[in-house]
CSV table of C-alpha atoms in Angstrom, one decimal:
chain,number,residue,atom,x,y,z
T,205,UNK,CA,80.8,126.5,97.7
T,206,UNK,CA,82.8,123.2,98.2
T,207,UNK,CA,84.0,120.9,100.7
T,208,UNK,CA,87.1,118.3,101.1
T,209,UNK,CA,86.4,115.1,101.4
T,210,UNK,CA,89.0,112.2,100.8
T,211,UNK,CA,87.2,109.8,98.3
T,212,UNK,CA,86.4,107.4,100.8
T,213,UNK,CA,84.6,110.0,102.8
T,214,UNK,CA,82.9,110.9,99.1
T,215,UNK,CA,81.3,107.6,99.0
T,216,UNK,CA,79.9,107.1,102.0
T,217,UNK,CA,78.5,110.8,102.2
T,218,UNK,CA,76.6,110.1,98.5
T,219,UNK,CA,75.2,107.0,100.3
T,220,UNK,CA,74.3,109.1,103.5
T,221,UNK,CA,72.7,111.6,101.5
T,222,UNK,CA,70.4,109.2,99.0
T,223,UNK,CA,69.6,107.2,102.1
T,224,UNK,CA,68.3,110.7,103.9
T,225,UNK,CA,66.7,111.8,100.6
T,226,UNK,CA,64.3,109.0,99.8
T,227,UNK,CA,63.4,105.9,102.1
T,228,UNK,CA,63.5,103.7,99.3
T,229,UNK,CA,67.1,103.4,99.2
T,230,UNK,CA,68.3,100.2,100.7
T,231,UNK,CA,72.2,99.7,101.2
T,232,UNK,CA,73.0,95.7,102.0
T,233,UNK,CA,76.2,94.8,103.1
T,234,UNK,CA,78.8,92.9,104.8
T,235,UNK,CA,81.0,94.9,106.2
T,236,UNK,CA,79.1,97.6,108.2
T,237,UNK,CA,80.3,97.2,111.4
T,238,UNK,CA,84.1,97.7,110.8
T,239,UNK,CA,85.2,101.7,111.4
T,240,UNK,CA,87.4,101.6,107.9
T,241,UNK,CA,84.1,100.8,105.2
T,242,UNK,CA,82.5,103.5,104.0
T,243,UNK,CA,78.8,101.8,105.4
T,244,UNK,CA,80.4,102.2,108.9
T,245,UNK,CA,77.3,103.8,110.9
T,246,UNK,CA,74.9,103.3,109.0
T,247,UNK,CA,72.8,100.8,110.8
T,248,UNK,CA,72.6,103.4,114.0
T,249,UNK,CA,71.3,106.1,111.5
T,250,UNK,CA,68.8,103.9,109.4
T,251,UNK,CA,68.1,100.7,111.6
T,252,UNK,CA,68.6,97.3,110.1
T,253,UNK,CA,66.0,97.3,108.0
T,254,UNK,CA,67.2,99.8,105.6
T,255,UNK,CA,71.3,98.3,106.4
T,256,UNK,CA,70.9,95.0,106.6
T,257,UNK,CA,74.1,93.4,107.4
T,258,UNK,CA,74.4,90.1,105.1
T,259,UNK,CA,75.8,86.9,106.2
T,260,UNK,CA,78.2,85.9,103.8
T,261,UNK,CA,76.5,84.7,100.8
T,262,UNK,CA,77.1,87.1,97.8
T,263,UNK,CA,74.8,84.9,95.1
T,264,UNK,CA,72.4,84.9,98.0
T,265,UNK,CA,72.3,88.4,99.1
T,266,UNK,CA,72.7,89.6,95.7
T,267,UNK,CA,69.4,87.8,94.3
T,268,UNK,CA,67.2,89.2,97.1
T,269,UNK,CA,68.9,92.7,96.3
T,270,UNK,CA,67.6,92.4,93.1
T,271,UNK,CA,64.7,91.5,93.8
T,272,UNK,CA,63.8,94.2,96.4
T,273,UNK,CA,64.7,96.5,93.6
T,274,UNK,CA,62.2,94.9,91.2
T,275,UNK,CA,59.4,95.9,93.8
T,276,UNK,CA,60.3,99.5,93.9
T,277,UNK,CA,63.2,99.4,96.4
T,278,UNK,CA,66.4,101.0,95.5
T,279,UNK,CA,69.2,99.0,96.2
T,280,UNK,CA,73.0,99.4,96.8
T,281,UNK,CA,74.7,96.1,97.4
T,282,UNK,CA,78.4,96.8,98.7
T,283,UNK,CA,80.9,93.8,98.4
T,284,UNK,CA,83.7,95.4,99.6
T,285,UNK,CA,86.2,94.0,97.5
T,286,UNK,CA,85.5,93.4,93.8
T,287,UNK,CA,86.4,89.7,93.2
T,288,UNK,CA,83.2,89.0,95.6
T,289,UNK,CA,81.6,89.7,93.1
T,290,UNK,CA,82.4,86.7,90.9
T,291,UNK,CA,80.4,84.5,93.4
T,292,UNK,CA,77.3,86.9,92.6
T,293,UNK,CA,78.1,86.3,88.9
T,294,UNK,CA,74.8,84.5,88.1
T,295,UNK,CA,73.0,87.3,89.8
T,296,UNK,CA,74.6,89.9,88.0
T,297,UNK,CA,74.5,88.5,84.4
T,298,UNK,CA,71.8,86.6,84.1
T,299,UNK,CA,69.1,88.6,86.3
T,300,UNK,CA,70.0,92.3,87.1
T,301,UNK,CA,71.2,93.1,83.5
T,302,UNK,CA,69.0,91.2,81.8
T,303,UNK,CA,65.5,91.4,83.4
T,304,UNK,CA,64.3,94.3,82.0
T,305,UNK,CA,64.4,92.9,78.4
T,306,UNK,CA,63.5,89.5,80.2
T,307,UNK,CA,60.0,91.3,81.3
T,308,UNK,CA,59.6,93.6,78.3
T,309,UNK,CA,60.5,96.9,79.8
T,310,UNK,CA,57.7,96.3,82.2
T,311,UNK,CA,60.3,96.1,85.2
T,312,UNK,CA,63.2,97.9,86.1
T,313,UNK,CA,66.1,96.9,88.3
T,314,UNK,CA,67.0,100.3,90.3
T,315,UNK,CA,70.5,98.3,91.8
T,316,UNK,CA,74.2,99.6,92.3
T,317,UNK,CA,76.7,97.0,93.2
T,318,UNK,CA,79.6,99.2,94.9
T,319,UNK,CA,83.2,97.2,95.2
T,320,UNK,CA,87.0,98.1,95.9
T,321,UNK,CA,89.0,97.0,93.7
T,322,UNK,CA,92.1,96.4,96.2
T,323,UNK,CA,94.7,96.2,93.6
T,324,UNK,CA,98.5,97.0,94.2
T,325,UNK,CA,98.1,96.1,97.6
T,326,UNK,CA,99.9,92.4,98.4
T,327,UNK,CA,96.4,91.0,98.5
T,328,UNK,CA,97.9,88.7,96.3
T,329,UNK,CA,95.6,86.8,93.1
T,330,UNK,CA,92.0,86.3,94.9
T,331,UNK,CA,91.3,90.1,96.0
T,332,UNK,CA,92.9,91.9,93.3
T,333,UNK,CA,91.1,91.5,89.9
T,334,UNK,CA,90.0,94.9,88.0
T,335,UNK,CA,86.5,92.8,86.8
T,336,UNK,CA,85.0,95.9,84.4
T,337,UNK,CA,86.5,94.6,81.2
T,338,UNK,CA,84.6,91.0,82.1
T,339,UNK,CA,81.6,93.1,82.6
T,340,UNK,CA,81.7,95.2,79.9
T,341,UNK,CA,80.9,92.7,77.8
T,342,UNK,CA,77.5,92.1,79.5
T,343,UNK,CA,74.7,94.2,77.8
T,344,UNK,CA,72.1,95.8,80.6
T,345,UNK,CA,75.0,97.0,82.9
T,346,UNK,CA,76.6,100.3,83.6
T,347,UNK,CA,79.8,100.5,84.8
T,348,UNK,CA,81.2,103.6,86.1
T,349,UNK,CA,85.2,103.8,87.7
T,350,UNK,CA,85.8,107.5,89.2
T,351,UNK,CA,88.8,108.8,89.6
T,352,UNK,CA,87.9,111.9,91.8
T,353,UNK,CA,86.5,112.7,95.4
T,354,UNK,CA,83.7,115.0,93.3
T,355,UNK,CA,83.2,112.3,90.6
T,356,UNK,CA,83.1,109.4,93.3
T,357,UNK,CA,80.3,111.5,95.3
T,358,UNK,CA,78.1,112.4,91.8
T,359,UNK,CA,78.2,109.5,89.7
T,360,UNK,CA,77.1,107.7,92.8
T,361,UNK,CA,74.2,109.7,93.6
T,362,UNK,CA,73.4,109.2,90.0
T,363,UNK,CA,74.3,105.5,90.0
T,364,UNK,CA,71.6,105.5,93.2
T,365,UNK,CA,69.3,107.1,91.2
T,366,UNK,CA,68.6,104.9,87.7
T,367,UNK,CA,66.7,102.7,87.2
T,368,UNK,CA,69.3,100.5,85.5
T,369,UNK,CA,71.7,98.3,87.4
T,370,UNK,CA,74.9,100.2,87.5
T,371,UNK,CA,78.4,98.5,88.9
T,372,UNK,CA,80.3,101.1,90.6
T,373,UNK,CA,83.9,99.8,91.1
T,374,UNK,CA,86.1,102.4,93.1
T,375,UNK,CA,90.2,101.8,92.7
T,376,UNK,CA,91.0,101.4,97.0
T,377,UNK,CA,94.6,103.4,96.2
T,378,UNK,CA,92.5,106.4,95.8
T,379,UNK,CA,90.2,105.8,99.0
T,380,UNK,CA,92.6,108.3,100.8
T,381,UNK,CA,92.8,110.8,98.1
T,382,UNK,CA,91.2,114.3,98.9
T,383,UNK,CA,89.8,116.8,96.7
T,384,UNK,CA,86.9,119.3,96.4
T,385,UNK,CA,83.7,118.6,96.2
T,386,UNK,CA,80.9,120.9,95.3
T,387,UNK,CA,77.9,121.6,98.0
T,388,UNK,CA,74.4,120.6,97.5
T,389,UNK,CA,72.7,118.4,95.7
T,390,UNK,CA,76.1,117.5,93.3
T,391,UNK,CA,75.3,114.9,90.8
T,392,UNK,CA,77.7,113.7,87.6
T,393,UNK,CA,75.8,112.3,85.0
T,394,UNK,CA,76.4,108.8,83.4
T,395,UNK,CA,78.2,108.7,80.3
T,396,UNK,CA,79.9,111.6,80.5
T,397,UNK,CA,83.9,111.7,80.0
T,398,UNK,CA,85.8,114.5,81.6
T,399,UNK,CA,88.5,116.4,80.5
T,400,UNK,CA,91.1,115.9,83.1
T,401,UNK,CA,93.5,118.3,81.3
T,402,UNK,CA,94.0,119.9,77.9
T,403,UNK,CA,96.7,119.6,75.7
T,404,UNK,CA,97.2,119.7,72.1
T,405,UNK,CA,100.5,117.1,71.4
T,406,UNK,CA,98.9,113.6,72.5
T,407,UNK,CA,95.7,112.2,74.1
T,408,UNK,CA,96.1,109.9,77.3
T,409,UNK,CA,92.4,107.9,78.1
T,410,UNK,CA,93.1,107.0,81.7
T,411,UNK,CA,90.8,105.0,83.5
T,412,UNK,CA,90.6,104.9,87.2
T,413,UNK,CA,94.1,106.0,89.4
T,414,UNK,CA,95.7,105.4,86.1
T,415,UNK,CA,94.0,109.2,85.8
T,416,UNK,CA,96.5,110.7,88.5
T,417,UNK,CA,99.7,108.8,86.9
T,418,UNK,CA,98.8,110.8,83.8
T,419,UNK,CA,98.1,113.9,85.1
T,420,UNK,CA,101.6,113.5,87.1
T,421,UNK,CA,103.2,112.3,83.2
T,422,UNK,CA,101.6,115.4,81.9
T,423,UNK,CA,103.3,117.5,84.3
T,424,UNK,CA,106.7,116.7,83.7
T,425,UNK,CA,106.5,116.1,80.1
T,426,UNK,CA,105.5,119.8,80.2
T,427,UNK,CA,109.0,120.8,81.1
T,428,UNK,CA,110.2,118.6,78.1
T,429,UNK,CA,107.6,121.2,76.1
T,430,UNK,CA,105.1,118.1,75.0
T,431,UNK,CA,101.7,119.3,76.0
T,432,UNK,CA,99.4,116.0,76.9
T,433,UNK,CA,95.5,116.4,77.0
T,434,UNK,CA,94.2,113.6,79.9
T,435,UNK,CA,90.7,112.1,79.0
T,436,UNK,CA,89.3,110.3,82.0
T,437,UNK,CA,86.1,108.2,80.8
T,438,UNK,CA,84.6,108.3,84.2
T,439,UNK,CA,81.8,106.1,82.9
T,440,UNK,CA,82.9,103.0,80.7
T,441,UNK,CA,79.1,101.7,79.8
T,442,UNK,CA,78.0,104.2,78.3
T,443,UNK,CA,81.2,105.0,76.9
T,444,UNK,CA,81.5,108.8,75.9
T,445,UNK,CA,82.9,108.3,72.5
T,446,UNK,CA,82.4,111.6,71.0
T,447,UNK,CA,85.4,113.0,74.0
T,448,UNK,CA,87.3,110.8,73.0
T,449,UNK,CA,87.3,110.8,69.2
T,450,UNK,CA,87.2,115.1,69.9
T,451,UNK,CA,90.4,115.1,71.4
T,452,UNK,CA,92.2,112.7,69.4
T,453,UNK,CA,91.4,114.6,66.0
T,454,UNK,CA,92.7,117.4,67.6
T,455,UNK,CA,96.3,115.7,68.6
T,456,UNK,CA,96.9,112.7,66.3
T,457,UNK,CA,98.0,110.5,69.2
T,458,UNK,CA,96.8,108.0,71.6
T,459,UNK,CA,98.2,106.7,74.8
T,460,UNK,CA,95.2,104.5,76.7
T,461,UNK,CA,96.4,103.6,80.4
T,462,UNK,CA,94.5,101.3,82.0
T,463,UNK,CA,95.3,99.3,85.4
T,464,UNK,CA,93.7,96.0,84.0
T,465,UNK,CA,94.4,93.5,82.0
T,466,UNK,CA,95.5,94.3,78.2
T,467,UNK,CA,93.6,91.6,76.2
T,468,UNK,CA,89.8,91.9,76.1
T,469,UNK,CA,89.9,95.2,78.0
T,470,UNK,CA,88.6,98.7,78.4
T,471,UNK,CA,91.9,99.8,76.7
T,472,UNK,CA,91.2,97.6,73.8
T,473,UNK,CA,87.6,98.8,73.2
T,474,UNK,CA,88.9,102.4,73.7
T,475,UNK,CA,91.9,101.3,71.0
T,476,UNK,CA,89.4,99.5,68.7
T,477,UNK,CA,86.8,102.7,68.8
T,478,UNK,CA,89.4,105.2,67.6
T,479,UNK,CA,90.9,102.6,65.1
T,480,UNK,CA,87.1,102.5,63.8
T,481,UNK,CA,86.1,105.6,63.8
T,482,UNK,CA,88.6,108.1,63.7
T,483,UNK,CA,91.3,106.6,61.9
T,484,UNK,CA,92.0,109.3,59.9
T,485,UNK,CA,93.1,111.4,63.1
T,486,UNK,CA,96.0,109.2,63.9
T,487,UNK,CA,99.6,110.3,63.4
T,488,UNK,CA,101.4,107.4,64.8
T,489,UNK,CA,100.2,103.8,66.3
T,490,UNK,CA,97.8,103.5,69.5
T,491,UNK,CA,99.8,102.5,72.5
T,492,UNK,CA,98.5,100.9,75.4
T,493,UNK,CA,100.0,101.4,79.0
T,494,UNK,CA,98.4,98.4,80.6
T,495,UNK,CA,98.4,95.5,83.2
T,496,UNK,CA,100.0,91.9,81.5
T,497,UNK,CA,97.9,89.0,81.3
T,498,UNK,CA,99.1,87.2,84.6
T,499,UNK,CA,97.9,87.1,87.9
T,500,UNK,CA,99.1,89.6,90.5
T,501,UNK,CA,102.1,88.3,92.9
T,502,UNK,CA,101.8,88.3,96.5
T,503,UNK,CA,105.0,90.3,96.6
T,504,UNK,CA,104.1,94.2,96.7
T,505,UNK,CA,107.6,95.1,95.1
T,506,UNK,CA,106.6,92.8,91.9
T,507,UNK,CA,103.3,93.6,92.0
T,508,UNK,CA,103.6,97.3,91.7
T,509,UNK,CA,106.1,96.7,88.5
T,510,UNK,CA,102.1,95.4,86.3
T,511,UNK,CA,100.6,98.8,86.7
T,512,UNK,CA,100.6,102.4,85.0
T,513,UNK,CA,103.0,104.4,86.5
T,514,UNK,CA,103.9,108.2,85.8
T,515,UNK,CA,107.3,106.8,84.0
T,516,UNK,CA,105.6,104.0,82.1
T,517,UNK,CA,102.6,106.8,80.4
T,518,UNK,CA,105.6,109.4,79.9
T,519,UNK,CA,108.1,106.6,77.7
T,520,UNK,CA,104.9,105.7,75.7
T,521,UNK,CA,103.6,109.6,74.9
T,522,UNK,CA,107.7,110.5,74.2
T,523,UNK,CA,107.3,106.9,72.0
T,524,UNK,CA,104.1,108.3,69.9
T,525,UNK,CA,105.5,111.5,69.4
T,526,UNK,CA,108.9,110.5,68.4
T,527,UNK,CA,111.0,111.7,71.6
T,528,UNK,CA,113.2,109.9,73.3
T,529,UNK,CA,112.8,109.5,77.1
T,530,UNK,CA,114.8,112.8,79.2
T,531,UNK,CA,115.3,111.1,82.8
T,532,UNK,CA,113.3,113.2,85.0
């Protein structure tokens, strides 16, 4: 059995249910007052001792977080938008991810920190950064960006569950997509890639709602007779490698899509893994279907023009496979 659930709704039911399942979960936010966050509620239900609502002080808020989670509480800090994170840097990256091998594996930091990354949205520079590639880089984390109302309910229940800090960054274009989701006890493990769609003529890695613009490519490529296989990562740290690598020696091409920046990013570690270790597979150059290196314009018209469309991943699988572009 399954329900629908938009992927707002998704979140904020895996929260409900963790919350209802074991005391111990804590959920500390800023927001949990206003009807349109996924927290709204939740003080009613659980009192303000399990919800407290934070004044606004993310590295301050964030470091007792962390430490509630050190003494057995399990913590989900919600910043509602992702580049409030940056003032919780110091929290993140030099305590959460680093304590357990600070303390020897004698302590454990059981902590999610759950942002929207409000991108494509005329928020402008200051609330639209895609801040996974940054933290990639930072060993201790896990990072996981779903692209489903199903993945968005599992791999936060499992994100809730570890007993490793896990950043959980959800895209906000897809808060209003709905889907099914499975009944019961639904969990999606970490570091696990899903096969969005198979195909045989080119692999497309799309992370986040670049997984819908792909699926959408897919579709109307498949009336042009080129047959796209859609990989979405789901989790980034662990990264499932072995999907990956599987699909591309199966069809010689690789398209990555990815809404954030190209230098330094997911794309580029996806692009650097094949290169690597499956060299051999390839049949034409790795293209990347990314956001450019500046910082998004107030203007929504402009702004929309930096990310992965459905036209921009068809023109670079047509490129790779040596087709040129039939206007849809």
């Amino acid at each position: 059995m399954s329900r629908t659930l938009s992927y707002r709704e998704a979140i904020r039911e895996a929260m409900l249910e963790e919350m209802r399942r074991d005391p111990a979960v804590v959920v500390f936010c800023e927001d949990g007052r206003f009807w349109t966050m996924p927290t709204h509620g939740f003080i009613d239900e659980f009192g303000p001792d399990r919800v407290p609502v934070m004044p606004i002080s993310e590295e301050g808020f964030t470091g007792a977080a962390i430490g509630a989670a050190m003494t057995g509480v399990r913590t989900v800090v919600d910043y509602t938008i992702a580049n409030l994170m940056y003032v919780a840097w110091d929290q993140i990256v030099n305590h959460a991810a680093k304590n357990r091998y600070l303390f020897g594996g004698q302590a454990s930091v059981p902590i999610v920190f759950r942002a929207a990354m409000k991108y494509a949205n005329a928020t402008a520079a200051q609330h639209s950064d895609r801040p996974y590639p940054q933290l990639m880089n930072v060993p201790g984390l896990k990072i996981v960006v779903p692209s489903t109302p199903a993945d968005a309910l599992g791999l936060l229940k499992s994100a809730i569950r570890d007993d490793d800090p896990v950043v959980y960054l959800e895209p906000l274009r897809l808060w209003g997509v709905k889907g099914e989701v499975p009944d019961g006890d639904y969990l999606v493990p970490i570091g696990s890639a899903a096969v969005a769609r198979e195909g045989r003529d080119a692999t497309v890695v799309a992370i986040g709602d670049a997984v819908p613009a792909a699926l959408q490519a897919a579709t109307g490529l498949a009336g042009q007779g080129i047959d796209i296989e859609v990989i979405d990562p789901r989790t980034l740290v662990p990264l499932d490698k072995a999907t990956i690598l599987t699909s591309v020696a199966k069809t010689g091409r690789l398209i990555i899509a990815d809404p954030a920046h190209k230098t330094c990013g997911a794309a580029a570690e996806i692009a650097a893994i094949v290169a690597e270790e499956g060299f051999s597979s390839l049949r034409a150059p790795i293209v990347r279907v990314v956001a450019p290196d500046v910082h998004p314009p107030f203007s929504m018209a402009l702004e929309k023009l930096m990310y992965p469309t459905p036209e921009r991943i068809g023109r670079a699988v047509l490129a790779v496979a040596g087709k040129e572009l039939v206007s849809q």
